[in-house]
CSV table of C-alpha atoms in Angstrom, one decimal:
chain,number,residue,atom,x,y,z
A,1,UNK,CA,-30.9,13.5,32.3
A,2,UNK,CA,-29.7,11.1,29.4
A,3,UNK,CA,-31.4,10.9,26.4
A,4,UNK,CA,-32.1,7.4,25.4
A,5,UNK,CA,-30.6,7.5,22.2
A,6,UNK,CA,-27.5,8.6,22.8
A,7,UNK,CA,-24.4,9.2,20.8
A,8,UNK,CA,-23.5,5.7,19.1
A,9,UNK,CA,-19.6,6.5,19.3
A,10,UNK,CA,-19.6,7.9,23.4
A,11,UNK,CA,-16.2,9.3,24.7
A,12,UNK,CA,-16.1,8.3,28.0
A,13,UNK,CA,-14.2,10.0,30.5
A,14,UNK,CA,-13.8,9.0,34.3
A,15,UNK,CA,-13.5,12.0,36.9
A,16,UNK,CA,-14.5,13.1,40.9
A,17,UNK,CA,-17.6,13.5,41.8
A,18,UNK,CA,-18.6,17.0,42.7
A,19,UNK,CA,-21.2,19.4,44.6
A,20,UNK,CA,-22.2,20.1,41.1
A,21,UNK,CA,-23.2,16.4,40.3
A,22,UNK,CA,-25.7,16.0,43.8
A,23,UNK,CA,-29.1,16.7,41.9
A,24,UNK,CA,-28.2,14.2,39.0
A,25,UNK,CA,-26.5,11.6,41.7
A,26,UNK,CA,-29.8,11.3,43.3
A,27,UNK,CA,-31.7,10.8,40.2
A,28,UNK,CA,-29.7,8.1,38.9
A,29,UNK,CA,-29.8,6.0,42.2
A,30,UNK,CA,-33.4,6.6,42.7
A,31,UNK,CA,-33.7,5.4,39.0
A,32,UNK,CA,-32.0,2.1,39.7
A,33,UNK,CA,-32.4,1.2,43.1
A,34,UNK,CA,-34.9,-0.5,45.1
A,35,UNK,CA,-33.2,1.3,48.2
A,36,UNK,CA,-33.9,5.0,49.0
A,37,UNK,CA,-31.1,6.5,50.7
A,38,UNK,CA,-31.0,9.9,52.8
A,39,UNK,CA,-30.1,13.1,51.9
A,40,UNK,CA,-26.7,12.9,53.9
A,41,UNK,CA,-25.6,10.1,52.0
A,42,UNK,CA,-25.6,11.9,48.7
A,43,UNK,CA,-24.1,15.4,50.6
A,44,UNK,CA,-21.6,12.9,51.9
A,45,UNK,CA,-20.4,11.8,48.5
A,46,UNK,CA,-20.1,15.0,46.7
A,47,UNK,CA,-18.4,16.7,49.3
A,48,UNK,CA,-16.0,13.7,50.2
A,49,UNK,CA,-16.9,13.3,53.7
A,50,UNK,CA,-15.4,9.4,54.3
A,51,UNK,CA,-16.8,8.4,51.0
A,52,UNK,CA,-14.2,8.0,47.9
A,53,UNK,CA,-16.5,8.3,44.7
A,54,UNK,CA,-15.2,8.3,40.9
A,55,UNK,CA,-17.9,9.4,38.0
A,56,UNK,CA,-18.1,8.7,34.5
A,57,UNK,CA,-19.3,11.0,31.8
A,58,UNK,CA,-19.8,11.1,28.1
A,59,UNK,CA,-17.6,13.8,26.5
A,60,UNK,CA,-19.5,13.6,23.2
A,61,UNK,CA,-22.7,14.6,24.4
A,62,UNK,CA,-23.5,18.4,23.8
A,63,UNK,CA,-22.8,21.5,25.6
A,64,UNK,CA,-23.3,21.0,29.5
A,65,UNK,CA,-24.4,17.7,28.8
A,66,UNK,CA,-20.6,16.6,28.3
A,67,UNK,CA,-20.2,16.3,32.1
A,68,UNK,CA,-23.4,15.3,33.0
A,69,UNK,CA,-22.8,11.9,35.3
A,70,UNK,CA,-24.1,8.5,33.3
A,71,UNK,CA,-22.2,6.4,35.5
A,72,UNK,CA,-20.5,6.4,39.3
A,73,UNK,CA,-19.0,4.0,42.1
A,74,UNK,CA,-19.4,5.1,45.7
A,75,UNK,CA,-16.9,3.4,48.4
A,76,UNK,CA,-15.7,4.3,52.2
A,77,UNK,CA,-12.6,2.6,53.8
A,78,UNK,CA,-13.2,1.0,57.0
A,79,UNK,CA,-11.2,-0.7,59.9
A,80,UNK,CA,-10.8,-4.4,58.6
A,81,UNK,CA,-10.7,-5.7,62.3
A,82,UNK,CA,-14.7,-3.8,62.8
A,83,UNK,CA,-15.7,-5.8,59.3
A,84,UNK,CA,-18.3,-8.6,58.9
A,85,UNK,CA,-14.8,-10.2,56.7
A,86,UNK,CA,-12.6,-9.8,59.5
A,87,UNK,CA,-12.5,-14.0,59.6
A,88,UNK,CA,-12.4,-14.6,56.4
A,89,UNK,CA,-9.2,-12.6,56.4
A,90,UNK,CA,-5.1,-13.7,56.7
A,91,UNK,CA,-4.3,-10.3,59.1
A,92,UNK,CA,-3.1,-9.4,62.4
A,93,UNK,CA,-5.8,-8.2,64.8
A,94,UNK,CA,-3.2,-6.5,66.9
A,95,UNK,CA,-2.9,-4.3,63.8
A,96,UNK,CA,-5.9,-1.8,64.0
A,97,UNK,CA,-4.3,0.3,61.2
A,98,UNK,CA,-5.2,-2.6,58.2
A,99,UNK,CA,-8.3,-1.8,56.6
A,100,UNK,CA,-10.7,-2.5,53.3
A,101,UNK,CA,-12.2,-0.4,51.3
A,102,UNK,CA,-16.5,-1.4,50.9
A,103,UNK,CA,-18.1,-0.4,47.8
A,104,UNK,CA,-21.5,1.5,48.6
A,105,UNK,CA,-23.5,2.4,45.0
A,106,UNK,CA,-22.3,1.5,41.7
A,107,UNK,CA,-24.8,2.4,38.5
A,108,UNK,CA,-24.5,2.6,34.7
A,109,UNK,CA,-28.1,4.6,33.3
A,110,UNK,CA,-29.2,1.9,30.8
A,111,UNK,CA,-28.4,3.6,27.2
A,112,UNK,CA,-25.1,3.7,28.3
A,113,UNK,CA,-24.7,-0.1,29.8
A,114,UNK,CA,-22.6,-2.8,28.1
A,115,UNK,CA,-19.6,-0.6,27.1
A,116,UNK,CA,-17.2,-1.1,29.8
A,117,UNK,CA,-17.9,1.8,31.9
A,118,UNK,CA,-18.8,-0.6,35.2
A,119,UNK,CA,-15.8,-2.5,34.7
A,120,UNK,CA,-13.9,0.5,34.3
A,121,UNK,CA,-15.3,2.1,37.7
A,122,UNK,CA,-14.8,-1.1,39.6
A,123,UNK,CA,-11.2,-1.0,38.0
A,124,UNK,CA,-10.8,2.9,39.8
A,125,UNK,CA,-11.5,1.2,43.3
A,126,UNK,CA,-9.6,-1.5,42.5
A,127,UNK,CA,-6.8,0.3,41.6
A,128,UNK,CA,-7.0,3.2,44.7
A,129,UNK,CA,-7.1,0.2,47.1
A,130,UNK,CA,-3.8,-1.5,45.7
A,131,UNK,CA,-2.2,2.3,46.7
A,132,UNK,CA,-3.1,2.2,50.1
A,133,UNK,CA,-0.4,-0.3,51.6
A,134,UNK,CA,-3.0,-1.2,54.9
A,135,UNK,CA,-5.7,-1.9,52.9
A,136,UNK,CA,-6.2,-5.8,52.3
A,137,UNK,CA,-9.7,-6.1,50.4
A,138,UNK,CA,-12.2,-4.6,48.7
A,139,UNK,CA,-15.9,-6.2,49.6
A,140,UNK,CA,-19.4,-5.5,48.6
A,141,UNK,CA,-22.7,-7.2,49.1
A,142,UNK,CA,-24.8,-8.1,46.1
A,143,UNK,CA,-28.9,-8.4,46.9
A,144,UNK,CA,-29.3,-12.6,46.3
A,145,UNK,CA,-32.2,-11.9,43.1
A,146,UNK,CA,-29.3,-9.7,41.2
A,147,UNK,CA,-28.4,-12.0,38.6
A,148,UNK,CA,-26.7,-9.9,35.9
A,149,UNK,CA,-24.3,-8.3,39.2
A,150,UNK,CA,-23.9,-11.5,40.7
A,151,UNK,CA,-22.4,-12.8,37.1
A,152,UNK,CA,-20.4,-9.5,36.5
A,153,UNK,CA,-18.5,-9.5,40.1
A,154,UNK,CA,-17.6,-13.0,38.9
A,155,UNK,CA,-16.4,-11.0,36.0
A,156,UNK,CA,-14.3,-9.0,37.8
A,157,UNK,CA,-12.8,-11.8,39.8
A,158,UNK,CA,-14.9,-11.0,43.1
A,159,UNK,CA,-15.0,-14.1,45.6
A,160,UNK,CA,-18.3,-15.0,47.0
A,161,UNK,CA,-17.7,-15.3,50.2
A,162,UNK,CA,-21.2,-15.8,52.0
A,163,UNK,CA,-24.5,-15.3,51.8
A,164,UNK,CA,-26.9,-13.4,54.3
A,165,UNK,CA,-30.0,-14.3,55.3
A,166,UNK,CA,-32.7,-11.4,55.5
A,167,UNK,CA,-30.3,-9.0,55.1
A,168,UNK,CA,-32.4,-6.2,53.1
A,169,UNK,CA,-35.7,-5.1,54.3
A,170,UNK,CA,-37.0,-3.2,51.2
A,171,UNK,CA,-40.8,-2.2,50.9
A,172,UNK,CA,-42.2,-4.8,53.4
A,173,UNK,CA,-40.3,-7.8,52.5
A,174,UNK,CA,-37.1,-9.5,53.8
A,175,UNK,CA,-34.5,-10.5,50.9
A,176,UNK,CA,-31.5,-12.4,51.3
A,177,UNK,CA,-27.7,-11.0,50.0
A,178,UNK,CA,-24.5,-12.6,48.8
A,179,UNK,CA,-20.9,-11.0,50.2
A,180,UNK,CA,-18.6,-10.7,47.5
A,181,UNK,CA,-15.0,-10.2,48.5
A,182,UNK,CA,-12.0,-8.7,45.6
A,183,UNK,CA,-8.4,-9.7,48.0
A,184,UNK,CA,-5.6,-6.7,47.5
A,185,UNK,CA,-1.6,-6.5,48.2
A,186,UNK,CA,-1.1,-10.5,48.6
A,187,UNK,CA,-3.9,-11.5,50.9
A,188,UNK,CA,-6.0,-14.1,50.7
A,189,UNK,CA,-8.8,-15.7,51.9
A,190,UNK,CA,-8.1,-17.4,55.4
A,191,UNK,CA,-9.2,-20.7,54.5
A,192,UNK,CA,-10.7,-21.8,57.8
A,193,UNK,CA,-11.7,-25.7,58.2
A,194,UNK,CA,-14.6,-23.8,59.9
A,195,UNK,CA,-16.3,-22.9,56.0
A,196,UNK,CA,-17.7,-25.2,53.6
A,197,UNK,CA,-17.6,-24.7,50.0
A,198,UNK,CA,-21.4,-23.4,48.5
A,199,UNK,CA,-22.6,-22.0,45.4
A,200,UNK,CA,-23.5,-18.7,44.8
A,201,UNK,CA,-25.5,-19.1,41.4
A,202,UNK,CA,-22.8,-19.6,39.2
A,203,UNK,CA,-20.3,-18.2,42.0
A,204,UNK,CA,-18.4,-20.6,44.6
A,205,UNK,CA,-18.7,-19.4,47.9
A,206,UNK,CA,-17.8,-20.5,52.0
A,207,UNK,CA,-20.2,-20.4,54.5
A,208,UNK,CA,-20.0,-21.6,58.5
A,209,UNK,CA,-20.5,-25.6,59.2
C-alpha cells in the first residue's frame, strides 16, 4: 500500500480500473469506509460489469508502485424514470431511454488528500455524463455526519436536494443521509411548489411540505 510519506512533488495520472487493481481496491475502501461491501461489488468494478470506474495513480512512486491505485470513483448509469430524483427532475416520463449516472465509492488514501485528485475524479464522471446525450444528472448520497464531503460537493457545485431519514444502518445504528444532485445537458431542477427550501449544513436543499 502507500507509504505515508510519500513523494512531496506526486505525478498524478488518471486511468481504468483493472482486474489488476481488485486486491488494492478493496483495501482502500475497507480503509475508509464505515460500509463493507461484497465481493461482487469489487469483481463488478474491475471487470466493468454496469459500473464505470476511473483510478488515479502516482507516476513518481517507484517501480510497480507507479500504478498502484491511491485514488478511484465508482459510478453505474441507471434509468432516471426508476430513480429516487425522478421528481426532482424537468424530463419526460414517456421517455424510458433518459437516464443519470449515480456515483457509488469515491476515496483519496490520506497522504495523498488535498491535491486535487477528488476533484479531478469527480471532474471524469462529470465529464463522461455530459457525452452521453440521455443522461440528465449525476447524483450521489452523502452519510448526514460527513462534514468535509458535504462541504466539498458544495465545492463541486452539487445541489442538496434532500435529506433521508435512517437511510444507513451501519454496525447497529440508524444514520441519516443528504442526496446531493450535479444537473447535466441543460436540465434543472424541477422546482415543484411541493419542496420547501432547507439547509443542508452549509448546503441549501428542498424537501416535501
Amino acid at each position: 500500500m502507500v507509504d505515508p510519506k510519500a513523494q512531496h512533488c506526486p505525478n498524478i495520472a488518471y486511468r481504468p480500473i483493472t482486474p489488476s487493481d481488485l486486491q488494492v481496491l478493496e483495501k482502500i475502501h475497507a480503509d475508509l469506509f464505515p460500509i463493507r461491501y461484497e465481493s461482487e461489488f469489487f469483481l463488478n468494478v474491475v471487470n466493468g460489469r454496469d459500473i464505470v470506474s476511473w483510478g488515479a495513480v502516482d507516476r513518481s512512486r517507484p517501480g510497480s508502485q507507479s500504478d498502484e491505485l491511491i485514488g478511484f470513483v465508482t459510478a453505474r448509469i441507471i434509468p432516471a424514470n426508476e430513480s429516487e430524483i425522478a421528481d426532482t427532475l424537468r424530463h419526460d416520463p414517456s421517455r424510458i431511454d433518459q437516464t443519470l449516472v449515480y456515483i457509488l465509492t469515491l476515496g483519496v488514501v490520506e497522504p495523498y488528500r488535498n491535491l486535487g485528485i477528488a476533484t479531478s475524479l469527480i471532474r471524469e464522471v462529470t465529464k463522461y455524463a455530459s457525452r452521453i446525450p440521455t443522461c440528465q444528472a449525476v447524483y450521489l448520497h452523502v452519510i448526514a455526519y460527513n462534514d468535509p464531503a458535504i462541504t466539498f460537493y458544495k465545492k463541486m457545485l452539487f445541489k442538496c436536494i434532500r435529506r433521508l431519514s435512517n437511510f444507513y444502518y451501519i454496525q447497529g445504528q440508524h444514520y441519516d443521509a443528504y442526496l446531493f444532485v450535479y444537473y447535466i445537458n441543460g436540465r434543472r431542477s424541477s422546482c415543484s411548489p411541493l419542496y420547501r427550501t432547507c439547509h443542508c449544513n452549509d448546503n441549501l436543499y428542498e424537501e416535501p411540505v
